[in-house]
Amino acid sequence: VYVKPDDPAHPSPIPVDEDDEDEDKINVADPKVSISKLADRTEGVKLVDGRYQGKKEAGIYYAGEKVAYTIIVRNYGNVTLKDLHVADRMSKELKAAAISDGSEYQIPSNLLTEQKNPVNIDIKGKDAVINLLGPGDSVTFQFTVSLKKDSIRTLKSLSNLVEVSGTYEKPGSSTPSAIPTDEDDRDEDEIDIF
């Protein structure tokens, strides 16, 4: 309110115009990553927004066959993710049924992301490392396991787990920060061997 000099007993409201308010928007870094895994004979699920929905029904494999797991890594945050480490971990029972050194990542040359961006994936030890993955983008590749040819007893629910971790740069900082962990950072699938 303001007071008129000629009528101080009756203050008047200040007229409203376009310079009475202002706003500014800020971008908040929201790094989010998900990983999904599915064996080539698993049924009962469908892919929805980079994650499998439904109840996975284990596929059946026989001695000497190869299991091909499809792995999808998706950036569903709003910042570019870097150095994404994909770690595939077989259960003890699956390791025992697999040929020694019979598991590997299958990374095609000239691999493109879902948004048709080139992507580099290096194998470092037992991890596949994705160099960069932009917001809203995803990359798909495979992990294969060769089963022993000799007689394997019937084994059910052999688990294969995959996890992802990585970094991002906070706005205004050149030091990488770890992507916060949540339930989307891991997935697993099971197979049956007869």
CSV table of C-alpha atoms in Angstrom, one decimal:
chain,number,residue,atom,x,y,z
A,1,VAL,CA,0.0,0.0,0.0
A,2,TYR,CA,1.0,3.6,-0.3
A,3,VAL,CA,-0.2,6.7,1.4
A,4,LYS,CA,-1.4,9.7,-0.6
A,5,PRO,CA,0.1,12.9,0.7
A,6,ASP,CA,-3.2,14.7,0.5
A,7,ASP,CA,-5.2,11.8,2.2
A,8,PRO,CA,-2.9,10.0,4.8
A,9,ALA,CA,-5.9,8.5,6.6
A,10,HIS,CA,-6.9,6.4,3.5
A,11,PRO,CA,-4.0,4.4,2.1
A,12,SER,CA,-4.4,3.0,-1.4
A,13,PRO,CA,-3.2,-0.3,-2.9
A,14,ILE,CA,-0.2,-0.1,-5.2
A,15,PRO,CA,-1.3,-0.7,-8.8
A,16,VAL,CA,-0.2,-4.1,-10.2
A,17,ASP,CA,1.8,-4.3,-13.4
A,18,GLU,CA,4.2,-6.6,-15.3
A,19,ASP,CA,7.3,-5.8,-13.3
A,20,ASP,CA,5.8,-6.8,-9.9
A,21,GLU,CA,7.0,-10.4,-10.2
A,22,ASP,CA,9.8,-12.4,-11.7
A,23,GLU,CA,10.7,-16.0,-12.0
A,24,ASP,CA,13.8,-18.0,-12.8
A,25,LYS,CA,14.0,-21.7,-13.6
A,26,ILE,CA,16.8,-24.0,-12.5
A,27,ASN,CA,17.8,-27.4,-13.8
A,28,VAL,CA,18.3,-30.0,-11.1
A,29,ALA,CA,20.5,-32.9,-12.1
A,30,ASP,CA,18.5,-36.1,-11.8
A,31,PRO,CA,20.7,-39.1,-12.8
A,32,LYS,CA,18.8,-42.3,-13.2
A,33,VAL,CA,19.9,-45.6,-14.8
A,34,SER,CA,18.1,-48.9,-15.2
A,35,ILE,CA,19.3,-52.3,-16.4
A,36,SER,CA,17.2,-55.2,-17.7
A,37,LYS,CA,18.2,-58.8,-18.5
A,38,LEU,CA,16.3,-61.6,-20.3
A,39,ALA,CA,17.5,-65.0,-21.5
A,40,ASP,CA,16.5,-65.8,-25.0
A,41,ARG,CA,14.0,-68.5,-24.0
A,42,THR,CA,12.4,-66.8,-21.0
A,43,GLU,CA,8.7,-66.1,-21.4
A,44,GLY,CA,5.9,-64.3,-19.6
A,45,VAL,CA,7.2,-60.7,-19.7
A,46,LYS,CA,7.1,-57.7,-22.0
A,47,LEU,CA,9.5,-54.7,-22.2
A,48,VAL,CA,7.9,-51.5,-20.8
A,49,ASP,CA,10.1,-48.4,-20.5
A,50,GLY,CA,13.3,-50.4,-20.5
A,51,ARG,CA,12.2,-52.8,-17.8
A,52,TYR,CA,10.5,-56.2,-18.1
A,53,GLN,CA,7.0,-56.4,-16.7
A,54,GLY,CA,5.3,-59.6,-15.7
A,55,LYS,CA,6.5,-62.9,-14.2
A,56,LYS,CA,9.5,-64.3,-15.8
A,57,GLU,CA,9.1,-68.0,-16.7
A,58,ALA,CA,12.5,-69.8,-16.9
A,59,GLY,CA,13.5,-71.1,-20.4
A,60,ILE,CA,14.7,-74.7,-20.8
A,61,TYR,CA,18.2,-75.4,-22.1
A,62,TYR,CA,20.1,-78.7,-22.8
A,63,ALA,CA,23.7,-79.7,-22.3
A,64,GLY,CA,26.0,-78.1,-25.0
A,65,GLU,CA,23.6,-75.2,-25.8
A,66,LYS,CA,24.4,-71.5,-25.5
A,67,VAL,CA,22.2,-69.2,-23.4
A,68,ALA,CA,22.0,-65.6,-24.9
A,69,TYR,CA,21.0,-63.0,-22.4
A,70,THR,CA,19.8,-59.6,-23.7
A,71,ILE,CA,21.0,-56.7,-21.6
A,72,ILE,CA,19.4,-53.2,-21.9
A,73,VAL,CA,21.0,-50.2,-20.1
A,74,ARG,CA,18.7,-47.1,-20.1
A,75,ASN,CA,19.4,-43.6,-18.9
A,76,TYR,CA,16.0,-42.3,-17.7
A,77,GLY,CA,17.4,-39.3,-16.0
A,78,ASN,CA,18.1,-35.8,-17.3
A,79,VAL,CA,22.0,-35.8,-17.4
A,80,THR,CA,24.5,-37.7,-19.4
A,81,LEU,CA,25.8,-40.8,-17.6
A,82,LYS,CA,29.5,-41.8,-17.9
A,83,ASP,CA,31.6,-44.9,-17.3
A,84,LEU,CA,28.6,-47.2,-16.7
A,85,HIS,CA,30.0,-50.5,-15.4
A,86,VAL,CA,27.8,-53.5,-16.3
A,87,ALA,CA,28.7,-56.5,-14.0
A,88,ASP,CA,27.2,-59.9,-14.9
A,89,ARG,CA,27.3,-62.4,-12.0
A,90,MET,CA,26.4,-66.0,-12.5
A,91,SER,CA,25.2,-68.2,-9.5
A,92,LYS,CA,27.6,-70.9,-8.4
A,93,GLU,CA,25.3,-73.5,-9.9
A,94,LEU,CA,25.3,-71.8,-13.3
A,95,LYS,CA,29.0,-71.4,-13.2
A,96,ALA,CA,29.4,-75.1,-12.6
A,97,ALA,CA,27.2,-75.9,-15.5
A,98,ALA,CA,29.0,-73.5,-17.9
A,99,ILE,CA,32.2,-74.2,-19.8
A,100,SER,CA,35.1,-72.6,-18.1
A,101,ASP,CA,35.7,-69.3,-19.9
A,102,GLY,CA,32.5,-70.0,-21.8
A,103,SER,CA,30.8,-66.7,-20.9
A,104,GLU,CA,31.3,-63.4,-22.7
A,105,TYR,CA,29.8,-60.1,-23.6
A,106,GLN,CA,28.7,-59.9,-27.3
A,107,ILE,CA,29.4,-56.3,-28.4
A,108,PRO,CA,28.8,-55.6,-32.1
A,109,SER,CA,31.2,-53.3,-33.9
A,110,ASN,CA,29.7,-49.9,-34.7
A,111,LEU,CA,27.1,-50.3,-32.0
A,112,LEU,CA,24.4,-47.5,-31.9
A,113,THR,CA,22.1,-46.5,-29.1
A,114,GLU,CA,18.3,-46.5,-29.4
A,115,GLN,CA,18.6,-42.8,-30.5
A,116,LYS,CA,21.2,-43.8,-33.1
A,117,ASN,CA,24.2,-42.4,-31.3
A,118,PRO,CA,27.5,-44.2,-31.6
A,119,VAL,CA,28.6,-45.8,-28.3
A,120,ASN,CA,31.8,-47.4,-27.1
A,121,ILE,CA,31.7,-50.4,-24.8
A,122,ASP,CA,35.0,-51.7,-23.5
A,123,ILE,CA,35.5,-55.0,-21.6
A,124,LYS,CA,37.5,-54.3,-18.4
A,125,GLY,CA,38.0,-57.4,-16.4
A,126,LYS,CA,34.6,-59.0,-16.0
A,127,ASP,CA,32.7,-55.8,-16.6
A,128,ALA,CA,31.4,-54.1,-19.8
A,129,VAL,CA,32.0,-50.4,-19.5
A,130,ILE,CA,29.8,-48.0,-21.5
A,131,ASN,CA,31.6,-44.7,-22.1
A,132,LEU,CA,28.6,-42.3,-22.4
A,133,LEU,CA,24.8,-42.6,-22.4
A,134,GLY,CA,22.7,-39.5,-23.0
A,135,PRO,CA,19.4,-38.7,-21.3
A,136,GLY,CA,16.4,-40.7,-22.6
A,137,ASP,CA,18.8,-43.1,-24.5
A,138,SER,CA,19.5,-46.8,-24.1
A,139,VAL,CA,21.9,-49.4,-25.4
A,140,THR,CA,21.3,-53.1,-26.0
A,141,PHE,CA,23.9,-55.9,-26.2
A,142,GLN,CA,24.2,-59.6,-25.1
A,143,PHE,CA,26.0,-61.8,-22.6
A,144,THR,CA,26.3,-65.4,-23.6
A,145,VAL,CA,26.9,-68.5,-21.5
A,146,SER,CA,28.0,-71.8,-23.2
A,147,LEU,CA,26.8,-74.9,-21.2
A,148,LYS,CA,29.0,-78.0,-20.8
A,149,LYS,CA,28.4,-80.8,-23.4
A,150,ASP,CA,28.9,-83.6,-20.9
A,151,SER,CA,26.1,-84.9,-18.8
A,152,ILE,CA,24.6,-82.3,-16.6
A,153,ARG,CA,22.0,-83.3,-14.1
A,154,THR,CA,18.7,-81.5,-14.2
A,155,LEU,CA,19.1,-78.1,-12.6
A,156,LYS,CA,16.3,-75.6,-12.0
A,157,SER,CA,16.3,-71.9,-11.3
A,158,LEU,CA,19.9,-71.1,-12.2
A,159,SER,CA,20.2,-67.4,-11.6
A,160,ASN,CA,22.2,-64.8,-13.5
A,161,LEU,CA,22.3,-61.3,-12.0
A,162,VAL,CA,23.4,-58.1,-13.7
A,163,GLU,CA,24.1,-54.8,-12.0
A,164,VAL,CA,25.0,-51.3,-13.3
A,165,SER,CA,26.8,-48.4,-11.7
A,166,GLY,CA,28.4,-45.2,-13.0
A,167,THR,CA,29.0,-41.5,-12.8
A,168,TYR,CA,27.6,-38.2,-13.9
A,169,GLU,CA,28.9,-34.6,-13.7
A,170,LYS,CA,27.0,-32.2,-11.5
A,171,PRO,CA,26.3,-28.9,-13.2
A,172,GLY,CA,29.2,-26.5,-12.4
A,173,SER,CA,31.5,-29.3,-11.3
A,174,SER,CA,34.1,-31.2,-13.2
A,175,THR,CA,34.4,-33.9,-10.6
A,176,PRO,CA,32.3,-37.0,-11.4
A,177,SER,CA,29.7,-38.1,-8.8
A,178,ALA,CA,28.3,-41.6,-8.4
A,179,ILE,CA,24.8,-42.2,-9.7
A,180,PRO,CA,22.5,-42.9,-6.7
A,181,THR,CA,21.5,-46.5,-6.4
A,182,ASP,CA,18.0,-47.9,-6.5
A,183,GLU,CA,16.1,-51.1,-7.4
A,184,ASP,CA,16.4,-50.4,-11.2
A,185,ASP,CA,20.2,-50.8,-11.0
A,186,ARG,CA,19.9,-54.6,-11.0
A,187,ASP,CA,18.0,-57.4,-12.7
A,188,GLU,CA,18.2,-61.2,-13.0
A,189,ASP,CA,16.9,-64.0,-14.9
A,190,GLU,CA,16.8,-67.8,-14.3
A,191,ILE,CA,17.1,-70.8,-16.6
A,192,ASP,CA,16.4,-74.5,-16.2
A,193,ILE,CA,18.8,-77.2,-17.6
A,194,PHE,CA,17.6,-80.7,-18.5
